[in-house]
Amino acid sequence: MSDKVYTRITMGLNDRGVLIPRGEEYKYVGSKISKQDVYTSIFDYTEAHNEIMDKTGTIAGITDVTTKMLPFDFDCSSNPEKARTHVIELIKRLNNMGFSDKNIQVCFSGKKGFSALVFTNTNMTPAEVKNICLNLAEGLDTLDKQIYNPSRIFRLPLSKHNGSGLFKTPLSLEEVKTLTVDQIKEIAKTPMEPEDTEGAWEVAEMPKKLIEMKDKTPKVDMKAVLNEITFDPKDINWEGRPKGLA
């Protein structure tokens, strides 16, 4: 069986997408990258998965995927500045774990937040990468915890956000630490070419401490869970519940 790995590319959120060799994303999308939103999968697909995609036209049901990336997506529609402070805190934690700045890709999302990707030499399952990332980002409540689903996609850097018209823009760690969100948005008005970022990030060896986290279930932030409740439990009419429901 081939060792070639694939990524899923979709042109917008409603596109089922195609599988292409990992690393050929910008070659595939070409000039469309500066005209619309483009997404890529966090997880890698195999040749066997590619054959399934060819036959069925969908990746539905495929869960035995892996990734060598540690992905983080911080969003806060009411206050993007909070997302910026959280990605800065994450960078500090990653540096303390032994990752260099060259291992961490940080991007402004194009609207309300920031993403971070760490490129490693270690294959991880969806459950393993979720455990590692949630443990690393403990307490940072702007983190989108849904991105670790096996079928989730991530906005491709340099692509245009259809809502804001801004681009998902890679930033130096110095820029994300020192510029305001408004200043970053000004930078994100101008498209970049893939060649501008080629070779900008390096693959890191996964620290032993993080490998040990892959089976460590992250703590549940009950305060965050309660904040997501949109009703008051005291308002429930328990007497009106169906018979037999304890």
PDB file of C-alpha atoms in Angstrom:
ATOM      1  CA  MET A   1       0.000   0.000   0.000  1.00  0.00           C
ATOM      2  CA  SER A   2       1.252   3.487  -0.885  1.00  0.00           C
ATOM      3  CA  ASP A   3       2.585   5.730   1.884  1.00  0.00           C
ATOM      4  CA  LYS A   4       1.142   8.758   0.093  1.00  0.00           C
ATOM      5  CA  VAL A   5      -1.180  10.810   2.276  1.00  0.00           C
ATOM      6  CA  TYR A   6      -4.037  12.988   1.095  1.00  0.00           C
ATOM      7  CA  THR A   7      -5.837  16.045   2.330  1.00  0.00           C
ATOM      8  CA  ARG A   8      -9.409  16.997   1.577  1.00  0.00           C
ATOM      9  CA  ILE A   9      -9.902  20.304  -0.206  1.00  0.00           C
ATOM     10  CA  THR A  10     -13.296  22.019  -0.411  1.00  0.00           C
ATOM     11  CA  MET A  11     -14.168  25.196  -2.269  1.00  0.00           C
ATOM     12  CA  GLY A  12     -16.529  26.654   0.310  1.00  0.00           C
ATOM     13  CA  LEU A  13     -18.398  24.922   3.106  1.00  0.00           C
ATOM     14  CA  ASN A  14     -21.059  23.280   0.919  1.00  0.00           C
ATOM     15  CA  ASP A  15     -18.594  21.494  -1.353  1.00  0.00           C
ATOM     16  CA  ARG A  16     -17.994  17.786  -0.676  1.00  0.00           C
ATOM     17  CA  GLY A  17     -14.485  18.329  -1.887  1.00  0.00           C
ATOM     18  CA  VAL A  18     -11.781  16.098  -3.307  1.00  0.00           C
ATOM     19  CA  LEU A  19      -8.743  14.320  -1.914  1.00  0.00           C
ATOM     20  CA  ILE A  20      -5.400  15.539  -3.211  1.00  0.00           C
ATOM     21  CA  PRO A  21      -1.833  14.708  -2.121  1.00  0.00           C
ATOM     22  CA  ARG A  22      -0.907  16.577   1.054  1.00  0.00           C
ATOM     23  CA  GLY A  23       1.372  19.469   0.117  1.00  0.00           C
ATOM     24  CA  GLU A  24      -0.309  20.235  -3.217  1.00  0.00           C
ATOM     25  CA  GLU A  25      -3.102  22.420  -1.834  1.00  0.00           C
ATOM     26  CA  TYR A  26      -1.987  25.680  -3.434  1.00  0.00           C
ATOM     27  CA  LYS A  27      -1.160  24.020  -6.738  1.00  0.00           C
ATOM     28  CA  TYR A  28      -4.696  22.603  -6.834  1.00  0.00           C
ATOM     29  CA  VAL A  29      -6.627  25.769  -5.928  1.00  0.00           C
ATOM     30  CA  GLY A  30      -4.485  28.113  -8.029  1.00  0.00           C
ATOM     31  CA  SER A  31      -5.778  31.666  -8.370  1.00  0.00           C
ATOM     32  CA  LYS A  32      -9.039  30.782  -6.572  1.00  0.00           C
ATOM     33  CA  ILE A  33      -7.184  31.134  -3.286  1.00  0.00           C
ATOM     34  CA  SER A  34      -7.506  34.936  -3.453  1.00  0.00           C
ATOM     35  CA  LYS A  35     -11.143  34.922  -4.556  1.00  0.00           C
ATOM     36  CA  GLN A  36     -13.033  32.696  -2.110  1.00  0.00           C
ATOM     37  CA  ASP A  37     -12.975  30.606   1.039  1.00  0.00           C
ATOM     38  CA  VAL A  38     -11.056  27.356   0.689  1.00  0.00           C
ATOM     39  CA  TYR A  39     -10.775  24.629   3.319  1.00  0.00           C
ATOM     40  CA  THR A  40      -8.444  21.733   3.965  1.00  0.00           C
ATOM     41  CA  SER A  41      -8.734  18.761   6.281  1.00  0.00           C
ATOM     42  CA  ILE A  42      -6.870  18.645   9.548  1.00  0.00           C
ATOM     43  CA  PHE A  43      -6.455  14.893   9.200  1.00  0.00           C
ATOM     44  CA  ASP A  44      -4.624  12.862   6.572  1.00  0.00           C
ATOM     45  CA  TYR A  45      -6.286  10.280   4.341  1.00  0.00           C
ATOM     46  CA  THR A  46      -4.700   7.156   2.870  1.00  0.00           C
ATOM     47  CA  GLU A  47      -4.781   5.612  -0.592  1.00  0.00           C
ATOM     48  CA  ALA A  48      -7.541   3.296   0.634  1.00  0.00           C
ATOM     49  CA  HIS A  49      -9.586   6.325   1.700  1.00  0.00           C
ATOM     50  CA  ASN A  50      -8.955   7.907  -1.696  1.00  0.00           C
ATOM     51  CA  GLU A  51     -10.389   4.832  -3.403  1.00  0.00           C
ATOM     52  CA  ILE A  52     -13.508   5.072  -1.220  1.00  0.00           C
ATOM     53  CA  MET A  53     -13.851   8.755  -2.105  1.00  0.00           C
ATOM     54  CA  ASP A  54     -13.554   7.920  -5.819  1.00  0.00           C
ATOM     55  CA  LYS A  55     -16.343   5.352  -5.548  1.00  0.00           C
ATOM     56  CA  THR A  56     -18.756   7.164  -3.233  1.00  0.00           C
ATOM     57  CA  GLY A  57     -17.922  10.842  -3.656  1.00  0.00           C
ATOM     58  CA  THR A  58     -17.862  11.327   0.114  1.00  0.00           C
ATOM     59  CA  ILE A  59     -15.631  10.804   3.133  1.00  0.00           C
ATOM     60  CA  ALA A  60     -18.657  10.122   5.367  1.00  0.00           C
ATOM     61  CA  GLY A  61     -17.973   7.284   7.782  1.00  0.00           C
ATOM     62  CA  ILE A  62     -14.190   7.463   7.457  1.00  0.00           C
ATOM     63  CA  THR A  63     -12.810   7.843  10.965  1.00  0.00           C
ATOM     64  CA  ASP A  64      -9.474   5.959  10.909  1.00  0.00           C
ATOM     65  CA  VAL A  65      -7.532   9.090  10.005  1.00  0.00           C
ATOM     66  CA  THR A  66      -4.402  10.572  11.560  1.00  0.00           C
ATOM     67  CA  THR A  67      -2.564  13.882  11.640  1.00  0.00           C
ATOM     68  CA  LYS A  68       0.921  15.114  12.454  1.00  0.00           C
ATOM     69  CA  MET A  69      -0.379  18.604  13.271  1.00  0.00           C
ATOM     70  CA  LEU A  70      -1.528  20.106  16.538  1.00  0.00           C
ATOM     71  CA  PRO A  71      -4.331  22.478  15.439  1.00  0.00           C
ATOM     72  CA  PHE A  72      -5.921  25.232  17.515  1.00  0.00           C
ATOM     73  CA  ASP A  73      -8.696  27.630  16.542  1.00  0.00           C
ATOM     74  CA  PHE A  74      -9.527  30.551  18.836  1.00  0.00           C
ATOM     75  CA  ASP A  75     -12.717  32.472  18.020  1.00  0.00           C
ATOM     76  CA  CYS A  76     -14.600  35.231  19.807  1.00  0.00           C
ATOM     77  CA  SER A  77     -17.144  37.105  17.703  1.00  0.00           C
ATOM     78  CA  SER A  78     -17.858  39.690  20.415  1.00  0.00           C
ATOM     79  CA  ASN A  79     -14.193  40.339  21.229  1.00  0.00           C
ATOM     80  CA  PRO A  80     -11.497  39.059  18.818  1.00  0.00           C
ATOM     81  CA  GLU A  81      -8.930  40.667  21.105  1.00  0.00           C
ATOM     82  CA  LYS A  82      -9.683  37.942  23.651  1.00  0.00           C
ATOM     83  CA  ALA A  83      -8.897  35.314  21.016  1.00  0.00           C
ATOM     84  CA  ARG A  84      -5.603  37.109  20.328  1.00  0.00           C
ATOM     85  CA  THR A  85      -4.609  37.021  24.004  1.00  0.00           C
ATOM     86  CA  HIS A  86      -5.447  33.324  24.127  1.00  0.00           C
ATOM     87  CA  VAL A  87      -3.310  32.440  21.119  1.00  0.00           C
ATOM     88  CA  ILE A  88      -0.461  34.435  22.689  1.00  0.00           C
ATOM     89  CA  GLU A  89      -0.843  32.401  25.896  1.00  0.00           C
ATOM     90  CA  LEU A  90      -0.842  29.192  23.832  1.00  0.00           C
ATOM     91  CA  ILE A  91       2.401  30.247  22.116  1.00  0.00           C
ATOM     92  CA  LYS A  92       3.992  30.733  25.535  1.00  0.00           C
ATOM     93  CA  ARG A  93       2.891  27.259  26.608  1.00  0.00           C
ATOM     94  CA  LEU A  94       4.174  25.709  23.385  1.00  0.00           C
ATOM     95  CA  ASN A  95       7.542  27.451  23.823  1.00  0.00           C
ATOM     96  CA  ASN A  96       7.718  26.140  27.383  1.00  0.00           C
ATOM     97  CA  MET A  97       7.116  22.641  26.016  1.00  0.00           C
ATOM     98  CA  GLY A  98      10.169  22.988  23.777  1.00  0.00           C
ATOM     99  CA  PHE A  99       8.678  24.120  20.468  1.00  0.00           C
ATOM    100  CA  SER A 100      10.494  26.935  18.702  1.00  0.00           C
ATOM    101  CA  ASP A 101       8.771  29.844  16.985  1.00  0.00           C
ATOM    102  CA  LYS A 102       9.624  28.182  13.642  1.00  0.00           C
ATOM    103  CA  ASN A 103       7.383  25.228  14.567  1.00  0.00           C
ATOM    104  CA  ILE A 104       4.273  27.363  15.148  1.00  0.00           C
ATOM    105  CA  GLN A 105       2.151  28.807  12.341  1.00  0.00           C
ATOM    106  CA  VAL A 106      -0.196  31.530  13.588  1.00  0.00           C
ATOM    107  CA  CYS A 107      -2.836  33.085  11.332  1.00  0.00           C
ATOM    108  CA  PHE A 108      -5.539  35.704  11.657  1.00  0.00           C
ATOM    109  CA  SER A 109      -8.683  33.837  10.584  1.00  0.00           C
ATOM    110  CA  GLY A 110     -10.043  36.664   8.455  1.00  0.00           C
ATOM    111  CA  LYS A 111     -12.848  37.649  10.798  1.00  0.00           C
ATOM    112  CA  LYS A 112     -13.119  36.856  14.510  1.00  0.00           C
ATOM    113  CA  GLY A 113     -10.129  34.902  15.665  1.00  0.00           C
ATOM    114  CA  PHE A 114      -6.755  33.278  15.288  1.00  0.00           C
ATOM    115  CA  SER A 115      -5.518  29.800  14.458  1.00  0.00           C
ATOM    116  CA  ALA A 116      -2.309  28.054  15.407  1.00  0.00           C
ATOM    117  CA  LEU A 117      -0.756  24.949  13.875  1.00  0.00           C
ATOM    118  CA  VAL A 118       2.228  23.041  15.189  1.00  0.00           C
ATOM    119  CA  PHE A 119       3.968  20.758  12.719  1.00  0.00           C
ATOM    120  CA  THR A 120       5.298  17.570  14.345  1.00  0.00           C
ATOM    121  CA  ASN A 121       6.872  14.263  13.315  1.00  0.00           C
ATOM    122  CA  THR A 122       4.287  12.142  15.148  1.00  0.00           C
ATOM    123  CA  ASN A 123       1.088  10.575  13.801  1.00  0.00           C
ATOM    124  CA  MET A 124      -1.925  11.045  16.080  1.00  0.00           C
ATOM    125  CA  THR A 125      -5.515   9.810  15.961  1.00  0.00           C
ATOM    126  CA  PRO A 126      -8.404  12.269  16.376  1.00  0.00           C
ATOM    127  CA  ALA A 127      -8.831  11.249  20.026  1.00  0.00           C
ATOM    128  CA  GLU A 128      -5.107  11.615  20.733  1.00  0.00           C
ATOM    129  CA  VAL A 129      -4.721  15.029  19.114  1.00  0.00           C
ATOM    130  CA  LYS A 130      -7.867  16.246  20.870  1.00  0.00           C
ATOM    131  CA  ASN A 131      -6.530  15.169  24.267  1.00  0.00           C
ATOM    132  CA  ILE A 132      -3.177  16.825  23.654  1.00  0.00           C
ATOM    133  CA  CYS A 133      -4.627  20.083  22.350  1.00  0.00           C
ATOM    134  CA  LEU A 134      -7.320  20.448  25.010  1.00  0.00           C
ATOM    135  CA  ASN A 135      -4.796  19.796  27.752  1.00  0.00           C
ATOM    136  CA  LEU A 136      -2.418  22.366  26.262  1.00  0.00           C
ATOM    137  CA  ALA A 137      -5.188  24.951  25.925  1.00  0.00           C
ATOM    138  CA  GLU A 138      -6.767  24.324  29.325  1.00  0.00           C
ATOM    139  CA  GLY A 139      -8.591  27.431  30.554  1.00  0.00           C
ATOM    140  CA  LEU A 140      -8.567  29.185  27.177  1.00  0.00           C
ATOM    141  CA  ASP A 141     -12.298  29.285  26.574  1.00  0.00           C
ATOM    142  CA  THR A 142     -12.232  30.786  23.070  1.00  0.00           C
ATOM    143  CA  LEU A 143     -10.818  27.510  21.731  1.00  0.00           C
ATOM    144  CA  ASP A 144     -13.131  25.759  19.276  1.00  0.00           C
ATOM    145  CA  LYS A 145     -13.267  22.222  20.660  1.00  0.00           C
ATOM    146  CA  GLN A 146     -15.199  20.849  17.682  1.00  0.00           C
ATOM    147  CA  ILE A 147     -12.323  20.941  15.199  1.00  0.00           C
ATOM    148  CA  TYR A 148     -10.977  17.575  16.355  1.00  0.00           C
ATOM    149  CA  ASN A 149     -13.833  15.680  14.711  1.00  0.00           C
ATOM    150  CA  PRO A 150     -12.315  13.313  12.063  1.00  0.00           C
ATOM    151  CA  SER A 151     -14.143  15.020   9.185  1.00  0.00           C
ATOM    152  CA  ARG A 152     -13.567  18.640  10.190  1.00  0.00           C
ATOM    153  CA  ILE A 153     -11.947  21.110   7.832  1.00  0.00           C
ATOM    154  CA  PHE A 154      -9.779  24.151   8.503  1.00  0.00           C
ATOM    155  CA  ARG A 155      -9.740  27.365   6.478  1.00  0.00           C
ATOM    156  CA  LEU A 156      -6.674  27.267   4.212  1.00  0.00           C
ATOM    157  CA  PRO A 157      -4.190  30.068   4.944  1.00  0.00           C
ATOM    158  CA  LEU A 158      -4.201  32.852   2.310  1.00  0.00           C
ATOM    159  CA  SER A 159      -7.829  32.156   1.310  1.00  0.00           C
ATOM    160  CA  LYS A 160     -10.473  34.874   1.377  1.00  0.00           C
ATOM    161  CA  HIS A 161     -13.171  35.055   4.023  1.00  0.00           C
ATOM    162  CA  ASN A 162     -16.465  35.415   2.153  1.00  0.00           C
ATOM    163  CA  GLY A 163     -18.090  37.383   4.953  1.00  0.00           C
ATOM    164  CA  SER A 164     -15.430  39.937   5.855  1.00  0.00           C
ATOM    165  CA  GLY A 165     -13.531  40.042   2.568  1.00  0.00           C
ATOM    166  CA  LEU A 166     -10.297  39.693   4.554  1.00  0.00           C
ATOM    167  CA  PHE A 167      -7.733  36.941   4.070  1.00  0.00           C
ATOM    168  CA  LYS A 168      -6.605  34.233   6.449  1.00  0.00           C
ATOM    169  CA  THR A 169      -3.197  35.766   6.979  1.00  0.00           C
ATOM    170  CA  PRO A 170      -0.069  34.173   8.473  1.00  0.00           C
ATOM    171  CA  LEU A 171       1.546  36.387  11.077  1.00  0.00           C
ATOM    172  CA  SER A 172       4.939  36.421  12.689  1.00  0.00           C
ATOM    173  CA  LEU A 173       4.752  35.706  16.392  1.00  0.00           C
ATOM    174  CA  GLU A 174       6.042  39.227  16.984  1.00  0.00           C
ATOM    175  CA  GLU A 175       3.130  40.661  14.960  1.00  0.00           C
ATOM    176  CA  VAL A 176       0.475  38.708  16.823  1.00  0.00           C
ATOM    177  CA  LYS A 177       1.990  39.746  20.141  1.00  0.00           C
ATOM    178  CA  THR A 178       2.423  43.455  19.416  1.00  0.00           C
ATOM    179  CA  LEU A 179      -0.235  44.518  16.890  1.00  0.00           C
ATOM    180  CA  THR A 180      -3.855  45.278  17.706  1.00  0.00           C
ATOM    181  CA  VAL A 181      -6.679  43.363  16.041  1.00  0.00           C
ATOM    182  CA  ASP A 182      -7.480  46.454  13.946  1.00  0.00           C
ATOM    183  CA  GLN A 183      -3.861  46.673  12.767  1.00  0.00           C
ATOM    184  CA  ILE A 184      -3.903  42.977  11.905  1.00  0.00           C
ATOM    185  CA  LYS A 185      -7.129  43.442   9.939  1.00  0.00           C
ATOM    186  CA  GLU A 186      -5.394  46.105   7.849  1.00  0.00           C
ATOM    187  CA  ILE A 187      -2.666  43.595   6.970  1.00  0.00           C
ATOM    188  CA  ALA A 188      -5.349  41.005   6.136  1.00  0.00           C
ATOM    189  CA  LYS A 189      -6.819  43.224   3.422  1.00  0.00           C
ATOM    190  CA  THR A 190      -3.904  42.388   1.121  1.00  0.00           C
ATOM    191  CA  PRO A 191      -3.607  38.893  -0.407  1.00  0.00           C
ATOM    192  CA  MET A 192      -0.348  36.970  -0.129  1.00  0.00           C
ATOM    193  CA  GLU A 193       1.169  34.481  -2.543  1.00  0.00           C
ATOM    194  CA  PRO A 194       1.967  30.901  -1.443  1.00  0.00           C
ATOM    195  CA  GLU A 195       5.606  31.583  -2.318  1.00  0.00           C
ATOM    196  CA  ASP A 196       5.664  34.282   0.366  1.00  0.00           C
ATOM    197  CA  THR A 197       5.338  31.665   3.112  1.00  0.00           C
ATOM    198  CA  GLU A 198       7.147  28.716   1.530  1.00  0.00           C
ATOM    199  CA  GLY A 199       9.573  27.128   3.994  1.00  0.00           C
ATOM    200  CA  ALA A 200       8.521  29.465   6.808  1.00  0.00           C
ATOM    201  CA  TRP A 201       7.827  26.676   9.316  1.00  0.00           C
ATOM    202  CA  GLU A 202       9.763  23.620  10.435  1.00  0.00           C
ATOM    203  CA  VAL A 203       8.687  20.183  11.632  1.00  0.00           C
ATOM    204  CA  ALA A 204       9.316  19.544  15.335  1.00  0.00           C
ATOM    205  CA  GLU A 205       9.990  16.399  17.290  1.00  0.00           C
ATOM    206  CA  MET A 206       7.066  15.768  19.613  1.00  0.00           C
ATOM    207  CA  PRO A 207       8.095  16.331  23.251  1.00  0.00           C
ATOM    208  CA  LYS A 208       7.713  13.314  25.504  1.00  0.00           C
ATOM    209  CA  LYS A 209       5.437  15.307  27.827  1.00  0.00           C
ATOM    210  CA  LEU A 210       2.943  15.786  25.016  1.00  0.00           C
ATOM    211  CA  ILE A 211       3.084  12.189  23.853  1.00  0.00           C
ATOM    212  CA  GLU A 212       2.115  11.252  27.402  1.00  0.00           C
ATOM    213  CA  MET A 213      -0.958  13.523  27.098  1.00  0.00           C
ATOM    214  CA  LYS A 214      -2.475  11.598  24.194  1.00  0.00           C
ATOM    215  CA  ASP A 215      -4.350   9.283  26.559  1.00  0.00           C
ATOM    216  CA  LYS A 216      -5.020  11.908  29.227  1.00  0.00           C
ATOM    217  CA  THR A 217      -8.657  13.018  29.215  1.00  0.00           C
ATOM    218  CA  PRO A 218      -8.692  16.811  29.655  1.00  0.00           C
ATOM    219  CA  LYS A 219     -10.417  18.381  32.641  1.00  0.00           C
ATOM    220  CA  VAL A 220     -13.989  19.516  32.094  1.00  0.00           C
ATOM    221  CA  ASP A 221     -14.476  23.250  32.708  1.00  0.00           C
ATOM    222  CA  MET A 222     -17.879  23.135  34.416  1.00  0.00           C
ATOM    223  CA  LYS A 223     -18.104  26.920  34.456  1.00  0.00           C
ATOM    224  CA  ALA A 224     -17.817  26.966  30.661  1.00  0.00           C
ATOM    225  CA  VAL A 225     -20.376  24.170  30.380  1.00  0.00           C
ATOM    226  CA  LEU A 226     -22.848  26.029  32.584  1.00  0.00           C
ATOM    227  CA  ASN A 227     -22.324  29.212  30.579  1.00  0.00           C
ATOM    228  CA  GLU A 228     -23.533  27.332  27.503  1.00  0.00           C
ATOM    229  CA  ILE A 229     -26.860  26.436  29.131  1.00  0.00           C
ATOM    230  CA  THR A 230     -29.514  28.676  27.606  1.00  0.00           C
ATOM    231  CA  PHE A 231     -32.294  27.938  30.099  1.00  0.00           C
ATOM    232  CA  ASP A 232     -32.739  27.926  33.841  1.00  0.00           C
ATOM    233  CA  PRO A 233     -33.227  24.335  35.128  1.00  0.00           C
ATOM    234  CA  LYS A 234     -35.581  25.756  37.777  1.00  0.00           C
ATOM    235  CA  ASP A 235     -38.034  26.652  34.991  1.00  0.00           C
ATOM    236  CA  ILE A 236     -38.488  23.009  33.928  1.00  0.00           C
ATOM    237  CA  ASN A 237     -41.920  21.561  34.748  1.00  0.00           C
ATOM    238  CA  TRP A 238     -40.817  18.207  36.157  1.00  0.00           C
ATOM    239  CA  GLU A 239     -44.404  17.216  36.935  1.00  0.00           C
ATOM    240  CA  GLY A 240     -45.230  17.355  33.253  1.00  0.00           C
ATOM    241  CA  ARG A 241     -42.533  14.901  32.222  1.00  0.00           C
ATOM    242  CA  PRO A 242     -43.617  11.672  30.440  1.00  0.00           C
ATOM    243  CA  LYS A 243     -44.733   8.821  32.703  1.00  0.00           C
ATOM    244  CA  GLY A 244     -41.981   6.364  33.542  1.00  0.00           C
ATOM    245  CA  LEU A 245     -39.210   8.930  33.172  1.00  0.00           C
ATOM    246  CA  ALA A 246     -37.305   8.834  36.449  1.00  0.00           C
TER     247      ALA A 246
END
